[in-house]
PDB file of C-alpha atoms in Angstrom:
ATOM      1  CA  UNK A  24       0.000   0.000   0.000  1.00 59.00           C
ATOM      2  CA  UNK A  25       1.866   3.086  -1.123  1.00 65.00           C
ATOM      3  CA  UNK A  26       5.533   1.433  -0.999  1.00 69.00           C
ATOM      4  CA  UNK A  27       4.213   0.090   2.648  1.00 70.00           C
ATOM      5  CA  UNK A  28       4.072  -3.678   3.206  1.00 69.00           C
ATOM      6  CA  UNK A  29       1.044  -5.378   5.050  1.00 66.00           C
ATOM      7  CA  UNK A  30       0.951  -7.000   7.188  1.00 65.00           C
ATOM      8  CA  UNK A  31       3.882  -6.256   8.862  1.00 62.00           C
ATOM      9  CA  UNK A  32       5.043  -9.989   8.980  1.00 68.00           C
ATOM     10  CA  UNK A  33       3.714 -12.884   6.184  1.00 71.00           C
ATOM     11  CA  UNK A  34       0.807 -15.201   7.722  1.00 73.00           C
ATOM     12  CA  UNK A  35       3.113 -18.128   7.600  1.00 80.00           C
ATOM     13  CA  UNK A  36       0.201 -20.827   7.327  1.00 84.00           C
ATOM     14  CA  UNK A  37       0.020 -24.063   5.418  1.00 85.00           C
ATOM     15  CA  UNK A  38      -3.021 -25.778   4.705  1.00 85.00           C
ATOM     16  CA  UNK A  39      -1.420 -28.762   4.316  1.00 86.00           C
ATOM     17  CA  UNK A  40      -0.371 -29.496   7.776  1.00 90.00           C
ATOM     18  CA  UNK A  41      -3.630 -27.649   9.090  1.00 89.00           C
ATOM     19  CA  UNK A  42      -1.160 -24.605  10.599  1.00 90.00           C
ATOM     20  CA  UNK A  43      -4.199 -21.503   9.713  1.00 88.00           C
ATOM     21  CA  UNK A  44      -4.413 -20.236  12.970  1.00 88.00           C
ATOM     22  CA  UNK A  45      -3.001 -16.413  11.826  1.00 88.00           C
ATOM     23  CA  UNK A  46      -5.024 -16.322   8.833  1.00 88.00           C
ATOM     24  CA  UNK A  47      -8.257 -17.587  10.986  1.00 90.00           C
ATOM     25  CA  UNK A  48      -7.543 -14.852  14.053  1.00 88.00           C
ATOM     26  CA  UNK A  49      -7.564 -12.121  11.538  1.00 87.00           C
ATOM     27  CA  UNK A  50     -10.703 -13.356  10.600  1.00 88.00           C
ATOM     28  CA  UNK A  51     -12.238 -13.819  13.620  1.00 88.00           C
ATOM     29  CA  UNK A  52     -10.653 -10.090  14.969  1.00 86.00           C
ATOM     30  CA  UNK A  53     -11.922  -8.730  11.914  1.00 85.00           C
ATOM     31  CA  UNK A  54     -15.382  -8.678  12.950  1.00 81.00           C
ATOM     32  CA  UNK A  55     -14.601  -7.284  16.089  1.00 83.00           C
ATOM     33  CA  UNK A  56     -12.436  -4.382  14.833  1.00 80.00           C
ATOM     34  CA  UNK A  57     -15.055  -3.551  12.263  1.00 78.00           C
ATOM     35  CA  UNK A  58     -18.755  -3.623  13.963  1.00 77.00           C
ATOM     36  CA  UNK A  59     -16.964  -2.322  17.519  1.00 79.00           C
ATOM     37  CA  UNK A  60     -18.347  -5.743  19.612  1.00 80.00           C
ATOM     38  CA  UNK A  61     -16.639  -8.339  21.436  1.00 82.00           C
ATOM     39  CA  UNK A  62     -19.413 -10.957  21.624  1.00 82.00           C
ATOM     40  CA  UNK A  63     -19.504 -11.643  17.640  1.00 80.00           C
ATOM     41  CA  UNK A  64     -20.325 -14.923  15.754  1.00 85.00           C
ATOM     42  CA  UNK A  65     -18.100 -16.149  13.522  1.00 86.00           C
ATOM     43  CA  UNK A  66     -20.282 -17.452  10.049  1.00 87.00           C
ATOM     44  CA  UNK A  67     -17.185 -20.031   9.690  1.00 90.00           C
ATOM     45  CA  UNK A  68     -16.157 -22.493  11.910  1.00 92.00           C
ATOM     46  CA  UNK A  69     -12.199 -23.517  11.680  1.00 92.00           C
ATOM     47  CA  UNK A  70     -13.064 -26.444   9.622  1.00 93.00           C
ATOM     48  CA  UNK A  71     -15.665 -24.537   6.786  1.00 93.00           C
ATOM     49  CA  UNK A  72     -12.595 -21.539   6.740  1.00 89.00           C
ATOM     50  CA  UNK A  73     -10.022 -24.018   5.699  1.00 90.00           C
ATOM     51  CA  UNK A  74     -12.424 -26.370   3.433  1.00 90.00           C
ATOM     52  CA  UNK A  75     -14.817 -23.948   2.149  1.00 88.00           C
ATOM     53  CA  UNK A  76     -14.041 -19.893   1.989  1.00 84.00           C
ATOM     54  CA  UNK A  77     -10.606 -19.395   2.972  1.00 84.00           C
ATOM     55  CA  UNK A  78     -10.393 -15.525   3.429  1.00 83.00           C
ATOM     56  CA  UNK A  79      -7.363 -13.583   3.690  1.00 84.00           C
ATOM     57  CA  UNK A  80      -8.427  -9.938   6.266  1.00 83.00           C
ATOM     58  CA  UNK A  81      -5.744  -7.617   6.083  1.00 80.00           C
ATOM     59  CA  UNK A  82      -6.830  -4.638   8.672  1.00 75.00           C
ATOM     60  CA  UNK A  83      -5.565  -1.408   7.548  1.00 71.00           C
ATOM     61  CA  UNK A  84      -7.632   0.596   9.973  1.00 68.00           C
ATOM     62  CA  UNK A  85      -5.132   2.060  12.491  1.00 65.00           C
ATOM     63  CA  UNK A  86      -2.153   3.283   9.884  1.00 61.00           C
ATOM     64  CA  UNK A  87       0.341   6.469   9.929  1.00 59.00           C
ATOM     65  CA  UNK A  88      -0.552   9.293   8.283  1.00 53.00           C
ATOM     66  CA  UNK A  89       1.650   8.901   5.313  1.00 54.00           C
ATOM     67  CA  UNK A  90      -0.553   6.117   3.911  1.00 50.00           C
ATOM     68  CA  UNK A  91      -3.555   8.150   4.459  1.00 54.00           C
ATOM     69  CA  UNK A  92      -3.163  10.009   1.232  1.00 59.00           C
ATOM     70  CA  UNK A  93      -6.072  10.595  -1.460  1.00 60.00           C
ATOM     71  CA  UNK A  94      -4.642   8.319  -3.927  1.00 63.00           C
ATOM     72  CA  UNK A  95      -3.821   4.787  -3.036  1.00 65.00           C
ATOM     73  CA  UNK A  96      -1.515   1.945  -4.822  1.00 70.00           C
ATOM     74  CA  UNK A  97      -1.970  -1.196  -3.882  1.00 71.00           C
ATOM     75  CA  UNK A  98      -0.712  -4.399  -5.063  1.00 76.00           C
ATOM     76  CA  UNK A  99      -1.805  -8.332  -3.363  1.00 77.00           C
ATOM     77  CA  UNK A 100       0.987 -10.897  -3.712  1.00 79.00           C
ATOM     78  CA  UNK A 101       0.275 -14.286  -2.428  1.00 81.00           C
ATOM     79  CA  UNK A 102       2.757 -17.392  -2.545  1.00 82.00           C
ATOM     80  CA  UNK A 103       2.107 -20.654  -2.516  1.00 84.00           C
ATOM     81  CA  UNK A 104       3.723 -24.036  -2.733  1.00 85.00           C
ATOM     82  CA  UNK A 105       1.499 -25.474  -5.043  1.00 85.00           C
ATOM     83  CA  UNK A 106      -0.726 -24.040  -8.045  1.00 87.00           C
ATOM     84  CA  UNK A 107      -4.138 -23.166  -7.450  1.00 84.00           C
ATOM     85  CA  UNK A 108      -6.957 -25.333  -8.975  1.00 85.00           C
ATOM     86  CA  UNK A 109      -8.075 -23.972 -12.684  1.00 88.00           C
ATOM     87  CA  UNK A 110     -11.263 -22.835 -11.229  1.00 86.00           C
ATOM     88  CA  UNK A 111     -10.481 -20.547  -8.464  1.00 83.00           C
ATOM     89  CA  UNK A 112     -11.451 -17.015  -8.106  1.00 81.00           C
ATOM     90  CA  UNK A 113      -9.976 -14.639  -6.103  1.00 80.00           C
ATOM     91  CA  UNK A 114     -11.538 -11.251  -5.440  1.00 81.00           C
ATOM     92  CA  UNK A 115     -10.385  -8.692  -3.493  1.00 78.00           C
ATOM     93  CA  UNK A 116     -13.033  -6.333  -1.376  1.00 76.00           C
ATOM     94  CA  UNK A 117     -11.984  -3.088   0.490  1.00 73.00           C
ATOM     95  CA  UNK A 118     -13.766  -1.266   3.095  1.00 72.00           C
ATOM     96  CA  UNK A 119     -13.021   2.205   2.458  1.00 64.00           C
ATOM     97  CA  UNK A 120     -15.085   5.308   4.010  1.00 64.00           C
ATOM     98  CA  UNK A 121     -15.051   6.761   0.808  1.00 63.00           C
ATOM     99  CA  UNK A 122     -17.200   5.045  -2.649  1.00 68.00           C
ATOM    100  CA  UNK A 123     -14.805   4.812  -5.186  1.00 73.00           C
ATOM    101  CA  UNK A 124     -15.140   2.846  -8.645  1.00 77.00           C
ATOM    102  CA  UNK A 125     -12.482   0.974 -10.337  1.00 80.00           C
ATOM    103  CA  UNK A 126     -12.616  -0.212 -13.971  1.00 84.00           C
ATOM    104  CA  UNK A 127      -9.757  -2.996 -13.984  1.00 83.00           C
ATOM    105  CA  UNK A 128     -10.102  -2.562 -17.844  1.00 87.00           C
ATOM    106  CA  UNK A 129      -8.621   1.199 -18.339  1.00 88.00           C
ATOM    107  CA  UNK A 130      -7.633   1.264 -14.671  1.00 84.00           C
ATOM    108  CA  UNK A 131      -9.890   4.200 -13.939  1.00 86.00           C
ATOM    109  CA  UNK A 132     -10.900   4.956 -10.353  1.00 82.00           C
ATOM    110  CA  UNK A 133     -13.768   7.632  -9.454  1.00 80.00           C
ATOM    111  CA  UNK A 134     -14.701   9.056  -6.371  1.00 75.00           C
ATOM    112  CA  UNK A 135     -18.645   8.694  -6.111  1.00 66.00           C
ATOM    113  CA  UNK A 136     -20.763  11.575  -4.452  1.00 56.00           C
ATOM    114  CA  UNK A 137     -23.584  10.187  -2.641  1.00 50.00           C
ATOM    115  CA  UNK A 138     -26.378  12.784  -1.336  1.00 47.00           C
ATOM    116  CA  UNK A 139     -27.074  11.649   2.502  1.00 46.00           C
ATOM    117  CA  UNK A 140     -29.812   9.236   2.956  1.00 44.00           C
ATOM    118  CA  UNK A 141     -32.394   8.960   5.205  1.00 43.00           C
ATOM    119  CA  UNK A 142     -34.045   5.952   7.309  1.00 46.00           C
ATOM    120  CA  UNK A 143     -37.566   6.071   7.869  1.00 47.00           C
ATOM    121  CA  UNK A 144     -38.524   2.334   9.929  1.00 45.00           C
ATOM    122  CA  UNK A 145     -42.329   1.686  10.997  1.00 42.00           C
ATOM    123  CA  UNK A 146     -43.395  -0.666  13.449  1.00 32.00           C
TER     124      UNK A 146
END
């Protein structure tokens, strides 16, 4: 991010040999960090986050002010030991709190004005 690496140290898991427990914790913390609770559920148990949806969380929330710029580079390298399968995806979300759009195409990225909403709830 900007010339900055995150985190500041690699995960160090293998799948293999069942050693997740970094990757899961960040998971698990995530949803902490983010909604401001302690007493959260996790949607994935150990097992389902290995087998199923392995997610990588990198939390960028508490950074120094030089990475808090209005334009932002950032580039995801991941190494592994062995290929991944023909059919997998990998997507990449970020929680930003700013809208921006990004055509991967022509590499544009816009800055979306939203007017302020309202929420009207009957019961």
């Amino acid at each position: 991010l900007n010339s900055e690496v995150f985190p500041y140290e690699d995960f160090q898991c293998d799948f293999t040999k069942n050693k997740i427990g970094t990757l899961y914790h960040a998971y698990t913390e995530f949803q902490k960090s983010y909604y401001g609770h302690d007493n959260v559920t996790n949607l994935l148990s150990r097992s389902d986050f290995k087998n199923l949806s392995p997610i990588i969380i990198v939390d960028m929330s508490r950074q120094n002010d030089n990475v808090k710029t209005p334009t932002v580079d950032l580039r995801i390298e991941i190494e592994t030991d062995v290929a991944f399968p023909a059919s997998t995806s990998a997507y990449c979300l970020i929680l930003h709190d700013q809208i921006i759009t990004y055509n991967p195409f022509n590499g544009e990225v816009r800055t979306l004005n939203l007017e302020p909403c309202k929420l009207y709830c009957e019961f």
